[in-house]
Amino acid sequence: MLNTVLFDMGGTLEDIWNNQETQAKAMDALQKTLRAHGLEPGCSPEEFDRRVMAGLKEYKRWSEGLELEKKPEEIWPDYYLKEFGFDREKLIPITEELANLWEVTYYHRELRGDVLETLEALKARGYHIGIISNNASLYNVFNMLEEYGIRGCMEDVTVSSVTGYRKPHPEIFRISLRQMQTTAENCVYVGDTISRDIIGAKQAGFGKAVQIVSALSAQKDAATAPDAEKPDLVIQNLLDMIPWLDQINPDMHIDEAQQSSGMFVPFF
């Protein structure tokens, strides 16, 4: 029986997008932070952008090619800021600060409008809830969950920078299953990409996989093969998942006696 729902973060629980304006904001914030810690880029803003983006693309090729994730203390000196030759002893202590800064400036993030209602509906039916997210910051996912007021909803949060594996690698899904103390066939995974979320969940043996369309879905899935794994359900809004779950998994239901007596208290 399905009894656990695990979510992706960016693009799924969060609306997320980036453009030239967010990139410019990230580059400016990055330069200011480096200078505040005595690390002078020593080049024009245009050259700074070029070097950082070259490092980012190099890391992306490595990371996505192997489905692995390094920690910020490796990513920033060895990839993103490699061309600057900064003193590692000065740089490494601020790499997590830089990683989190990048995640919240290079990307615009905001909680989807129906997340609270969806999580409450799942909890009322008795589902266990958690997160599996690709993120190159150790703490950004935790920070954002706290900011949105939903950290307490999650029984576990599994992040690629902590595990060393990134979706669609099956090991990051297996780690989450162990931490949630459940089995793959009992789980539904919800994410916005075929390439990372649906393929990863299916290869890990999850009972069901749901795709929610995001602003970045098409971009991230551009190289996905036409015969790749398909989601069991495609939705535009998270709440659309609830009646589908009620239909395919009727054993999980709201305790009507508790609701009518006022004993059910939302967990937010």
Tab-separated table of C-alpha atoms in Angstrom:
chain	number	residue	atom	x	y	z
A	1	MET	CA	0.000	0.000	0.000
A	2	LEU	CA	1.209	3.487	-0.783
A	3	ASN	CA	1.873	5.268	2.499
A	4	THR	CA	4.692	7.732	1.774
A	5	VAL	CA	4.941	10.772	-0.498
A	6	LEU	CA	8.387	12.217	-1.221
A	7	PHE	CA	8.798	15.546	-2.989
A	8	ASP	CA	11.414	17.289	-5.054
A	9	MET	CA	12.025	20.867	-3.886
A	10	GLY	CA	12.865	23.389	-6.652
A	11	GLY	CA	10.213	23.322	-9.377
A	12	THR	CA	7.902	21.128	-7.294
A	13	LEU	CA	7.184	22.557	-3.847
A	14	GLU	CA	8.784	25.790	-5.056
A	15	ASP	CA	8.147	27.771	-8.200
A	16	ILE	CA	11.663	28.449	-9.492
A	17	TRP	CA	13.079	30.282	-12.492
A	18	ASN	CA	16.095	32.305	-13.571
A	19	ASN	CA	16.871	34.914	-16.218
A	20	GLN	CA	19.459	37.574	-17.029
A	21	GLU	CA	18.234	39.767	-14.178
A	22	THR	CA	18.592	37.035	-11.548
A	23	GLN	CA	22.018	36.084	-12.941
A	24	ALA	CA	23.186	39.699	-12.713
A	25	LYS	CA	21.891	39.885	-9.131
A	26	ALA	CA	23.770	36.703	-8.228
A	27	MET	CA	27.038	37.908	-9.761
A	28	ASP	CA	26.830	41.240	-7.957
A	29	ALA	CA	26.085	39.590	-4.600
A	30	LEU	CA	28.878	37.087	-5.156
A	31	GLN	CA	31.479	39.791	-5.842
A	32	LYS	CA	30.400	41.809	-2.793
A	33	THR	CA	30.626	38.750	-0.537
A	34	LEU	CA	34.069	37.810	-1.825
A	35	ARG	CA	35.375	41.363	-1.307
A	36	ALA	CA	33.879	41.477	2.193
A	37	HIS	CA	36.117	38.500	3.026
A	38	GLY	CA	39.269	39.967	1.500
A	39	LEU	CA	39.007	38.101	-1.816
A	40	GLU	CA	39.376	40.533	-4.718
A	41	PRO	CA	38.379	39.187	-8.160
A	42	GLY	CA	40.663	41.685	-9.898
A	43	CYS	CA	38.749	41.800	-13.174
A	44	SER	CA	35.837	43.558	-14.864
A	45	PRO	CA	32.256	42.516	-14.045
A	46	GLU	CA	31.962	41.044	-17.545
A	47	GLU	CA	35.092	38.938	-17.082
A	48	PHE	CA	33.908	37.899	-13.625
A	49	ASP	CA	30.632	36.631	-15.142
A	50	ARG	CA	32.494	34.738	-17.864
A	51	ARG	CA	34.827	32.974	-15.426
A	52	VAL	CA	32.108	31.981	-12.984
A	53	MET	CA	29.774	30.692	-15.701
A	54	ALA	CA	32.620	28.717	-17.288
A	55	GLY	CA	33.289	27.066	-13.935
A	56	LEU	CA	29.599	26.429	-13.383
A	57	LYS	CA	29.261	24.724	-16.782
A	58	GLU	CA	32.352	22.611	-16.138
A	59	TYR	CA	30.936	21.448	-12.801
A	60	LYS	CA	27.528	20.772	-14.334
A	61	ARG	CA	29.104	18.516	-16.975
A	62	TRP	CA	30.965	16.554	-14.303
A	63	SER	CA	28.080	16.367	-11.835
A	64	GLU	CA	25.284	15.518	-14.245
A	65	GLY	CA	27.489	13.160	-16.228
A	66	LEU	CA	28.297	11.016	-13.191
A	67	GLU	CA	25.112	11.744	-11.213
A	68	LEU	CA	27.269	12.785	-8.263
A	69	GLU	CA	27.464	15.917	-6.110
A	70	LYS	CA	30.448	17.464	-4.373
A	71	LYS	CA	30.272	19.654	-1.297
A	72	PRO	CA	30.533	23.456	-1.524
A	73	GLU	CA	34.103	23.392	-0.146
A	74	GLU	CA	35.086	21.478	-3.295
A	75	ILE	CA	32.718	23.028	-5.849
A	76	TRP	CA	33.678	26.656	-5.348
A	77	PRO	CA	37.503	26.456	-5.284
A	78	ASP	CA	37.770	23.688	-7.903
A	79	TYR	CA	35.057	24.749	-10.343
A	80	TYR	CA	33.045	27.970	-9.956
A	81	LEU	CA	35.987	30.147	-8.833
A	82	LYS	CA	38.846	28.056	-10.193
A	83	GLU	CA	40.045	30.709	-12.659
A	84	PHE	CA	40.588	33.296	-9.908
A	85	GLY	CA	43.228	31.383	-7.965
A	86	PHE	CA	41.913	32.577	-4.610
A	87	ASP	CA	43.672	31.614	-1.369
A	88	ARG	CA	41.893	28.380	-0.397
A	89	GLU	CA	42.338	29.055	3.330
A	90	LYS	CA	40.288	32.242	2.941
A	91	LEU	CA	37.782	30.809	0.476
A	92	ILE	CA	36.829	27.456	1.988
A	93	PRO	CA	35.295	28.859	5.225
A	94	ILE	CA	32.753	30.878	3.193
A	95	THR	CA	31.887	28.302	0.510
A	96	GLU	CA	28.568	27.278	2.099
A	97	GLU	CA	27.659	30.962	2.430
A	98	LEU	CA	28.403	31.385	-1.274
A	99	ALA	CA	26.465	28.241	-2.178
A	100	ASN	CA	23.332	29.330	-0.334
A	101	LEU	CA	23.661	32.873	-1.681
A	102	TRP	CA	23.815	31.517	-5.226
A	103	GLU	CA	20.716	29.369	-4.743
A	104	VAL	CA	18.583	32.286	-3.549
A	105	THR	CA	19.837	34.938	-6.001
A	106	TYR	CA	20.616	33.090	-9.247
A	107	TYR	CA	17.156	31.504	-8.912
A	108	HIS	CA	13.898	33.174	-7.998
A	109	ARG	CA	12.144	30.898	-5.514
A	110	GLU	CA	8.695	30.991	-3.970
A	111	LEU	CA	6.407	28.400	-2.423
A	112	ARG	CA	3.674	27.123	-4.741
A	113	GLY	CA	0.292	28.433	-3.690
A	114	ASP	CA	-1.315	25.085	-2.876
A	115	VAL	CA	1.560	23.453	-0.974
A	116	LEU	CA	0.169	23.961	2.527
A	117	GLU	CA	-3.254	22.618	1.553
A	118	THR	CA	-1.679	19.622	-0.212
A	119	LEU	CA	0.570	18.712	2.711
A	120	GLU	CA	-2.327	19.047	5.112
A	121	ALA	CA	-4.494	16.779	2.936
A	122	LEU	CA	-1.729	14.141	2.797
A	123	LYS	CA	-1.153	14.303	6.543
A	124	ALA	CA	-4.886	13.994	7.218
A	125	ARG	CA	-4.899	10.767	5.205
A	126	GLY	CA	-1.963	9.366	7.151
A	127	TYR	CA	0.827	9.697	4.587
A	128	HIS	CA	4.453	10.071	5.644
A	129	ILE	CA	6.091	13.042	3.908
A	130	GLY	CA	9.688	13.883	2.981
A	131	ILE	CA	12.049	15.556	0.500
A	132	ILE	CA	14.672	14.338	-1.987
A	133	SER	CA	16.426	17.292	-3.636
A	134	ASN	CA	19.401	18.035	-5.861
A	135	ASN	CA	21.074	21.102	-4.376
A	136	ALA	CA	24.722	22.208	-4.339
A	137	SER	CA	24.293	23.903	-0.949
A	138	LEU	CA	24.329	21.880	2.251
A	139	TYR	CA	21.663	23.929	4.002
A	140	ASN	CA	19.641	25.823	1.383
A	141	VAL	CA	16.787	23.301	1.255
A	142	PHE	CA	16.525	23.288	5.057
A	143	ASN	CA	16.682	27.103	5.126
A	144	MET	CA	13.886	27.449	2.575
A	145	LEU	CA	11.665	24.904	4.324
A	146	GLU	CA	12.084	26.908	7.530
A	147	GLU	CA	11.342	30.154	5.691
A	148	TYR	CA	8.165	28.692	4.203
A	149	GLY	CA	7.097	27.324	7.599
A	150	ILE	CA	6.928	23.689	6.468
A	151	ARG	CA	10.135	22.191	7.870
A	152	GLY	CA	8.144	20.435	10.582
A	153	CYS	CA	6.017	18.653	7.972
A	154	MET	CA	8.985	16.657	6.691
A	155	GLU	CA	10.013	13.429	8.386
A	156	ASP	CA	13.255	13.446	6.401
A	157	VAL	CA	15.108	15.769	4.027
A	158	THR	CA	17.658	14.097	1.730
A	159	VAL	CA	19.934	16.456	-0.231
A	160	SER	CA	22.475	15.604	-2.945
A	161	SER	CA	25.271	17.745	-1.467
A	162	VAL	CA	25.002	15.758	1.777
A	163	THR	CA	24.689	12.270	0.248
A	164	GLY	CA	27.163	12.766	-2.616
A	165	TYR	CA	24.633	11.371	-5.116
A	166	ARG	CA	22.281	13.408	-7.273
A	167	LYS	CA	19.057	12.393	-8.998
A	168	PRO	CA	18.500	10.324	-11.058
A	169	HIS	CA	21.143	8.159	-9.323
A	170	PRO	CA	19.149	5.459	-7.491
A	171	GLU	CA	21.339	5.698	-4.382
A	172	ILE	CA	19.940	9.070	-3.304
A	173	PHE	CA	16.458	7.528	-3.421
A	174	ARG	CA	17.655	4.482	-1.451
A	175	ILE	CA	19.206	6.711	1.216
A	176	SER	CA	15.902	8.532	1.612
A	177	LEU	CA	14.022	5.241	1.889
A	178	ARG	CA	16.330	4.092	4.696
A	179	GLN	CA	15.924	7.372	6.522
A	180	MET	CA	12.129	7.296	6.073
A	181	GLN	CA	12.148	3.638	7.212
A	182	THR	CA	9.996	2.541	4.293
A	183	THR	CA	10.238	0.557	1.061
A	184	ALA	CA	10.219	1.800	-2.534
A	185	GLU	CA	6.963	0.116	-3.510
A	186	ASN	CA	5.147	2.033	-0.748
A	187	CYS	CA	6.304	5.426	-2.054
A	188	VAL	CA	5.060	8.079	-4.439
A	189	TYR	CA	7.651	10.516	-5.755
A	190	VAL	CA	6.617	13.958	-7.023
A	191	GLY	CA	8.973	16.047	-9.166
A	192	ASP	CA	9.039	18.405	-12.124
A	193	THR	CA	11.460	16.584	-14.443
A	194	ILE	CA	11.465	13.315	-16.346
A	195	SER	CA	15.285	13.247	-16.531
A	196	ARG	CA	15.931	13.503	-12.795
A	197	ASP	CA	12.726	12.777	-10.918
A	198	ILE	CA	10.622	10.314	-12.881
A	199	ILE	CA	13.508	8.238	-14.245
A	200	GLY	CA	15.225	8.207	-10.842
A	201	ALA	CA	12.113	7.186	-8.913
A	202	LYS	CA	11.168	4.493	-11.423
A	203	GLN	CA	14.689	3.040	-11.472
A	204	ALA	CA	14.653	2.974	-7.670
A	205	GLY	CA	11.431	0.939	-7.767
A	206	PHE	CA	8.997	3.527	-6.407
A	207	GLY	CA	5.347	2.516	-6.499
A	208	LYS	CA	4.264	5.653	-8.359
A	209	ALA	CA	5.906	8.743	-9.863
A	210	VAL	CA	4.098	12.031	-10.490
A	211	GLN	CA	5.314	14.912	-12.647
A	212	ILE	CA	4.262	18.478	-11.917
A	213	VAL	CA	5.070	20.894	-14.714
A	214	SER	CA	7.405	23.781	-13.803
A	215	ALA	CA	9.046	26.698	-15.591
A	216	LEU	CA	12.253	24.663	-15.916
A	217	SER	CA	10.818	21.237	-16.859
A	218	ALA	CA	11.306	21.555	-20.626
A	219	GLN	CA	14.824	22.995	-20.252
A	220	LYS	CA	15.988	20.267	-17.877
A	221	ASP	CA	14.402	17.502	-19.971
A	222	ALA	CA	15.639	18.736	-23.357
A	223	ALA	CA	18.016	15.784	-23.825
A	224	THR	CA	15.670	13.122	-22.444
A	225	ALA	CA	15.100	10.179	-24.783
A	226	PRO	CA	11.563	9.786	-26.206
A	227	ASP	CA	11.349	6.237	-24.837
A	228	ALA	CA	12.342	7.274	-21.290
A	229	GLU	CA	10.284	6.284	-18.252
A	230	LYS	CA	6.881	8.001	-18.122
A	231	PRO	CA	5.110	9.427	-15.064
A	232	ASP	CA	1.997	7.738	-13.721
A	233	LEU	CA	0.330	11.151	-13.531
A	234	VAL	CA	1.081	14.626	-14.904
A	235	ILE	CA	-0.371	17.581	-12.995
A	236	GLN	CA	-0.328	21.364	-13.137
A	237	ASN	CA	-1.149	21.886	-9.448
A	238	LEU	CA	-0.136	19.794	-6.445
A	239	LEU	CA	-3.692	19.474	-5.161
A	240	ASP	CA	-4.620	17.624	-8.379
A	241	MET	CA	-2.730	14.668	-6.926
A	242	ILE	CA	-5.082	14.178	-3.961
A	243	PRO	CA	-8.220	12.841	-5.755
A	244	TRP	CA	-5.965	10.596	-7.858
A	245	LEU	CA	-4.377	9.162	-4.717
A	246	ASP	CA	-7.802	8.688	-3.134
A	247	GLN	CA	-8.892	6.703	-6.174
A	248	ILE	CA	-5.853	4.431	-6.551
A	249	ASN	CA	-5.124	4.094	-2.836
A	250	PRO	CA	-8.460	4.071	-0.989
A	251	ASP	CA	-7.021	2.444	2.137
A	252	MET	CA	-5.440	5.790	3.069
A	253	HIS	CA	-8.242	8.062	4.136
A	254	ILE	CA	-9.129	10.891	6.483
A	255	ASP	CA	-10.303	9.795	9.901
A	256	GLU	CA	-13.779	11.320	9.646
A	257	ALA	CA	-14.503	10.728	13.315
A	258	GLN	CA	-11.476	12.811	14.263
A	259	GLN	CA	-12.387	15.540	11.795
A	260	SER	CA	-16.005	15.799	12.918
A	261	SER	CA	-14.963	15.912	16.557
A	262	GLY	CA	-12.403	18.626	15.872
A	263	MET	CA	-9.540	16.400	17.019
A	264	PHE	CA	-7.583	16.724	13.791
A	265	VAL	CA	-5.157	19.598	14.079
A	266	PRO	CA	-3.100	20.716	11.031
A	267	PHE	CA	0.630	20.381	11.611
A	268	PHE	CA	1.667	23.873	10.469
